[in-house]
Amino acid sequence: MARIANPAGLGAHRQRLLAEREAGGKKTVAVCCGTGCNANGAEKVVAAFREELGKQGLADSYEIKPTGCHGFCERGTLVLLHPEKRLYQRVKPEAVAEIVEKTLQGGEALEQHFYDNPATGEKHEFEHDIPFYKHQERLILGQNGEIDPTDIDDYIAGGGYGALAKAFEMGPEKVLGEVKAANLRGRGGGGFPAGRKWETCRDVPSEKRYVICNADEGDPGAFMDRSILEGNPHVVIEGMIIGAYTIGSDEGYVYVRNEYPLAVRRLSIALEQARERGFLGEDILGSGFSFDIRVNRGGGAFVCGESTALMASIEGKVGEPRAKHIHTVVAGLHGRPTNLNNVETWANVPLIVERGADWYTSKGTKGSPGTKIFSLVGKVNNTGLVEAEMGMTLRQIIFDIGGGIPGGREFKAVQTGGPSGGCLPASKLDLAVDFDTLWEEGSMMGSGGMIVMDDRTCMVDVAKYFLGFLKFESCGKCTTCREGLRRLHELVQDITEGRGTEDTIGLIEELAETVDAASLCALGTTATNPIKSTLAHFRDEYLAHIRDRRCPGGVCKALIRYEITEACTGCLVCAKRCPEKCITGEKKQLHTIDQSRCIKCGICMDVCKFDSVRVV
Amino acid sequence: MMDLSKVDSIIDGYGTDAAALLAILQDVQAEANHLPREAMDRIAARLGVPLSRIYSMATFFETFHLEPRGRHICTVCMGTACHVRGAKRLVEQLERDLEISSGQTTADMQFTIEEVNCVGACALGPLVIVDGEYHGNMTSDRLSKVVKAVRKEGGGE
């Protein structure tokens, strides 16, 4: 791979790539190979396409491109036919031969692969007609369906590294001005203006400065950073180089979760190719500026998403946060000024440089410009990654894009912001989603996790879940966080197991206040948001557990029982599968569960084909 | 016993730099499936850091294991999306099938049950990873079958 020496060389290389493609005349079939689609067999689909194209003599007419995540994980494996952007969903390897023969060869659209809208029964043939995509503004994610993340030339052909060349032309001062004017706010959760961070870091006198990309995406239920790194690693690298140039740093780190093996692999390939092309290393594009990036894998500690803990971890120490009387932009990694932004924030930088702050601020809201990527998951029809303009309402995101709740069940709550966020009830569905609004409502944007819950979700159990998570992840430095969360978890557990009294709630509220006030880092100070927000909005459910010893969501084991209803056909399946052998009944007769021996594993409900097992 | 020359070559690859401790431990674990005591001793000696620091790293970070693990690792994702779709029940199913608690290894060293906070494949929840292979939209019933199939495959060895 030849080094590109200067901006003119970059332009020429890009023209050459485009001309080659034009001459080749190949159409592209993009197969989503994100973690979700891979789990659904995407790699086999790619192999099947390659084999079939060879067999049917079409290898010169089509290019099979394994790409990053297209976002619509629910319907994987996704196959996108360019240039018309016809989307075939739930494609299995067995179906590939027919697709090649009928669609690629014969031009026939295969209806069985269209998206069928469960709400309306309508079928959609093209990506842009599907409600899931139609209401999105995919500034960052859009490229994921276009490029091969393991080929830097694919990124360059689409205009990649053009923003870097432009940044060198503008000079650091102007770039900083643009990022500040764009009011780019940190997408990792804090929402702090990136431009101000960059400026402070640049202005601290030091011989050495660091930039870091925080890819320690620890919030359970959030996976946008993983998908960006897997699908378009170069946009993050380009953003980091621009940031480093602006700040005056020659060394960068990406701290990425070890639980994301594919992201680590694709990022490492991308860095290697960026070095070969001369975007990393000495004298980048003839600018005289030198910079390189290293990858550090995390150790599976949630608290390492906190900046000081993350930096301690890079230094080879235990990831405990420290007090930030002096901020990391002043004294961070190895005591030097360090600018840390998360993956999605860095991915926004090339866009801002390329298209300008005026364009960027025309998207989103005044206080929160641009877009935000959400992972829309849980009890929602169209689960996946969603990129929406800031200011969209929760209702638009969950119902217009997400297609509502499966099985016609009722929406109960949406949890935003991960373990530091809160649960918002149906009455808050018309809230506009941006950094400030959610904060005012006792939740937060966080990294963009959006977990939808229906009437079969127990809100007390959800609070218990997050407390359990946080007590485990607390680093143990502050007593209030270490001991307080443990006690809070016990108190909530008392309620879910039928031992709670109304005094328990008072005790929880009192203790939560102490944990908030006396913990050092954001893990502790926001840890009580899930419990405070569920108490605020779903107090009835707590009371049902306490007064009636009843779990309305049908989740808390100690308070529920399984029953077989009249709909039972006596098929014997549940009786056979019951691990305790406590279901009795003759063939074709109504079965019954021996409640004294039932361990409430729920298998009978899972295996019943007639919906005749219910939780009460 | 772990071959200590392997540990040495991992350390050399990072230039005997104590800042690379996390990465060194990760590579050693990838090699040995856990962190053997003799490997930790060696790292401490080579990097010139106290064994207590290595031990504190190894116990602080969730990724590390001080005990040998089974040939087959069953990892249940406990992320929020998987949780609301019933991940806990999958852990319980594995515990019943394998007759061990989560985090433990079967006496024949075949299976280990592990929990992970979130693997970011939320759309497929609840999710279980068996030997690196992702199984989405899992039910307790199907999970039993997967475990049985893995046991059968490995049975002859």
PDB file of N, CA and C in Angstrom, chain A residues 7 10 155 159-171 175 237-245 278-280 284-285 287 289 291 349-350 353-354:
ATOM      1  N   PRO A   7      -1.986  16.520   0.327  1.00  0.00           N
ATOM      2  CA  PRO A   7      -3.413  16.601  -0.011  1.00  0.00           C
ATOM      3  C   PRO A   7      -3.682  16.380  -1.501  1.00  0.00           C
ATOM      4  N   LEU A  10      -3.783  12.808  -2.140  1.00  0.00           N
ATOM      5  CA  LEU A  10      -5.015  12.200  -1.641  1.00  0.00           C
ATOM      6  C   LEU A  10      -6.136  12.360  -2.669  1.00  0.00           C
ATOM      7  N   TYR A 155     -13.023   3.759   2.211  1.00  0.00           N
ATOM      8  CA  TYR A 155     -13.316   4.976   2.976  1.00  0.00           C
ATOM      9  C   TYR A 155     -12.840   6.207   2.216  1.00  0.00           C
ATOM     10  N   GLY A 159     -14.729   9.863   0.082  1.00  0.00           N
ATOM     11  CA  GLY A 159     -14.379  11.195   0.578  1.00  0.00           C
ATOM     12  C   GLY A 159     -13.600  11.166   1.884  1.00  0.00           C
ATOM     13  N   GLY A 160     -13.287   9.983   2.371  1.00  0.00           N
ATOM     14  CA  GLY A 160     -12.600   9.833   3.653  1.00  0.00           C
ATOM     15  C   GLY A 160     -11.231  10.507   3.671  1.00  0.00           C
ATOM     16  N   TYR A 161     -10.854  10.994   4.824  1.00  0.00           N
ATOM     17  CA  TYR A 161      -9.627  11.726   5.093  1.00  0.00           C
ATOM     18  C   TYR A 161      -9.577  13.074   4.364  1.00  0.00           C
ATOM     19  N   GLY A 162     -10.673  13.418   3.678  1.00  0.00           N
ATOM     20  CA  GLY A 162     -10.779  14.737   3.065  1.00  0.00           C
ATOM     21  C   GLY A 162     -10.860  15.822   4.135  1.00  0.00           C
ATOM     22  N   ALA A 163     -11.571  15.505   5.240  1.00  0.00           N
ATOM     23  CA  ALA A 163     -11.695  16.486   6.317  1.00  0.00           C
ATOM     24  C   ALA A 163     -10.342  16.750   6.959  1.00  0.00           C
ATOM     25  N   LEU A 164      -9.499  15.729   7.019  1.00  0.00           N
ATOM     26  CA  LEU A 164      -8.165  15.894   7.598  1.00  0.00           C
ATOM     27  C   LEU A 164      -7.344  16.850   6.733  1.00  0.00           C
ATOM     28  N   ALA A 165      -7.398  16.623   5.410  1.00  0.00           N
ATOM     29  CA  ALA A 165      -6.671  17.507   4.501  1.00  0.00           C
ATOM     30  C   ALA A 165      -7.179  18.941   4.666  1.00  0.00           C
ATOM     31  N   LYS A 166      -8.495  19.078   4.807  1.00  0.00           N
ATOM     32  CA  LYS A 166      -9.075  20.413   4.967  1.00  0.00           C
ATOM     33  C   LYS A 166      -8.621  21.048   6.289  1.00  0.00           C
ATOM     34  N   ALA A 167      -8.539  20.216   7.335  1.00  0.00           N
ATOM     35  CA  ALA A 167      -8.120  20.730   8.644  1.00  0.00           C
ATOM     36  C   ALA A 167      -6.697  21.279   8.575  1.00  0.00           C
ATOM     37  N   PHE A 168      -5.801  20.568   7.863  1.00  0.00           N
ATOM     38  CA  PHE A 168      -4.428  21.044   7.710  1.00  0.00           C
ATOM     39  C   PHE A 168      -4.407  22.383   6.991  1.00  0.00           C
ATOM     40  N   GLU A 169      -5.313  22.539   6.036  1.00  0.00           N
ATOM     41  CA  GLU A 169      -5.384  23.782   5.279  1.00  0.00           C
ATOM     42  C   GLU A 169      -5.901  24.924   6.170  1.00  0.00           C
ATOM     43  N   MET A 170      -6.897  24.586   7.022  1.00  0.00           N
ATOM     44  CA  MET A 170      -7.503  25.607   7.890  1.00  0.00           C
ATOM     45  C   MET A 170      -6.557  26.060   8.994  1.00  0.00           C
ATOM     46  N   GLY A 171      -5.761  25.143   9.513  1.00  0.00           N
ATOM     47  CA  GLY A 171      -4.924  25.442  10.672  1.00  0.00           C
ATOM     48  C   GLY A 171      -5.689  25.189  11.957  1.00  0.00           C
ATOM     49  N   VAL A 175      -9.914  25.289  13.050  1.00  0.00           N
ATOM     50  CA  VAL A 175     -10.604  24.020  13.330  1.00  0.00           C
ATOM     51  C   VAL A 175     -11.260  24.103  14.707  1.00  0.00           C
ATOM     52  N   ILE A 237     -10.707   7.349  13.614  1.00  0.00           N
ATOM     53  CA  ILE A 237      -9.278   7.647  13.507  1.00  0.00           C
ATOM     54  C   ILE A 237      -9.073   9.046  12.931  1.00  0.00           C
ATOM     55  N   GLU A 238      -9.841   9.363  11.874  1.00  0.00           N
ATOM     56  CA  GLU A 238      -9.708  10.684  11.252  1.00  0.00           C
ATOM     57  C   GLU A 238     -10.066  11.788  12.256  1.00  0.00           C
ATOM     58  N   GLY A 239     -11.135  11.566  13.008  1.00  0.00           N
ATOM     59  CA  GLY A 239     -11.531  12.541  14.031  1.00  0.00           C
ATOM     60  C   GLY A 239     -10.444  12.745  15.064  1.00  0.00           C
ATOM     61  N   MET A 240      -9.828  11.640  15.470  1.00  0.00           N
ATOM     62  CA  MET A 240      -8.759  11.740  16.479  1.00  0.00           C
ATOM     63  C   MET A 240      -7.536  12.476  15.935  1.00  0.00           C
ATOM     64  N   ILE A 241      -7.203  12.234  14.662  1.00  0.00           N
ATOM     65  CA  ILE A 241      -6.034  12.927  14.097  1.00  0.00           C
ATOM     66  C   ILE A 241      -6.311  14.431  14.043  1.00  0.00           C
ATOM     67  N   ILE A 242      -7.534  14.791  13.632  1.00  0.00           N
ATOM     68  CA  ILE A 242      -7.894  16.212  13.574  1.00  0.00           C
ATOM     69  C   ILE A 242      -7.817  16.826  14.976  1.00  0.00           C
ATOM     70  N   GLY A 243      -8.338  16.096  15.962  1.00  0.00           N
ATOM     71  CA  GLY A 243      -8.304  16.593  17.337  1.00  0.00           C
ATOM     72  C   GLY A 243      -6.874  16.756  17.834  1.00  0.00           C
ATOM     73  N   ALA A 244      -6.047  15.766  17.560  1.00  0.00           N
ATOM     74  CA  ALA A 244      -4.656  15.805  18.009  1.00  0.00           C
ATOM     75  C   ALA A 244      -3.915  16.978  17.370  1.00  0.00           C
ATOM     76  N   TYR A 245      -4.196  17.196  16.090  1.00  0.00           N
ATOM     77  CA  TYR A 245      -3.573  18.310  15.365  1.00  0.00           C
ATOM     78  C   TYR A 245      -3.982  19.647  15.989  1.00  0.00           C
ATOM     79  N   GLY A 278      -0.012   6.639   5.356  1.00  0.00           N
ATOM     80  CA  GLY A 278       0.622   7.874   5.809  1.00  0.00           C
ATOM     81  C   GLY A 278      -0.285   8.833   6.550  1.00  0.00           C
ATOM     82  N   PHE A 279      -1.464   8.363   7.001  1.00  0.00           N
ATOM     83  CA  PHE A 279      -2.330   9.235   7.807  1.00  0.00           C
ATOM     84  C   PHE A 279      -1.927   9.208   9.282  1.00  0.00           C
ATOM     85  N   LEU A 280      -1.115   8.213   9.624  1.00  0.00           N
ATOM     86  CA  LEU A 280      -0.541   8.149  10.961  1.00  0.00           C
ATOM     87  C   LEU A 280       0.961   8.019  10.769  1.00  0.00           C
ATOM     88  N   ILE A 284       2.356  13.845   8.495  1.00  0.00           N
ATOM     89  CA  ILE A 284       1.112  13.372   7.869  1.00  0.00           C
ATOM     90  C   ILE A 284       0.668  14.313   6.749  1.00  0.00           C
ATOM     91  N   LEU A 285       0.465  13.781   5.583  1.00  0.00           N
ATOM     92  CA  LEU A 285       0.075  14.532   4.379  1.00  0.00           C
ATOM     93  C   LEU A 285       0.959  15.761   4.139  1.00  0.00           C
ATOM     94  N   SER A 287       2.180  17.800   6.197  1.00  0.00           N
ATOM     95  CA  SER A 287       1.849  18.954   7.041  1.00  0.00           C
ATOM     96  C   SER A 287       2.924  19.251   8.082  1.00  0.00           C
ATOM     97  N   PHE A 289       3.043  17.580  10.700  1.00  0.00           N
ATOM     98  CA  PHE A 289       2.436  17.092  11.943  1.00  0.00           C
ATOM     99  C   PHE A 289       2.576  15.573  12.040  1.00  0.00           C
ATOM    100  N   PHE A 291       1.783  11.982  14.385  1.00  0.00           N
ATOM    101  CA  PHE A 291       0.843  11.464  15.387  1.00  0.00           C
ATOM    102  C   PHE A 291       0.642   9.974  15.159  1.00  0.00           C
ATOM    103  N   VAL A 349     -16.445  14.611  14.379  1.00  0.00           N
ATOM    104  CA  VAL A 349     -15.486  15.670  14.069  1.00  0.00           C
ATOM    105  C   VAL A 349     -15.240  15.857  12.565  1.00  0.00           C
ATOM    106  N   PRO A 350     -14.981  14.775  11.799  1.00  0.00           N
ATOM    107  CA  PRO A 350     -14.748  14.987  10.370  1.00  0.00           C
ATOM    108  C   PRO A 350     -15.941  15.662   9.669  1.00  0.00           C
ATOM    109  N   VAL A 353     -15.825  19.438  10.410  1.00  0.00           N
ATOM    110  CA  VAL A 353     -14.758  20.113   9.673  1.00  0.00           C
ATOM    111  C   VAL A 353     -15.132  20.209   8.193  1.00  0.00           C
ATOM    112  N   GLU A 354     -15.682  19.132   7.669  1.00  0.00           N
ATOM    113  CA  GLU A 354     -15.977  19.089   6.248  1.00  0.00           C
ATOM    114  C   GLU A 354     -17.136  20.008   5.872  1.00  0.00           C
TER     115      GLU A 354
END
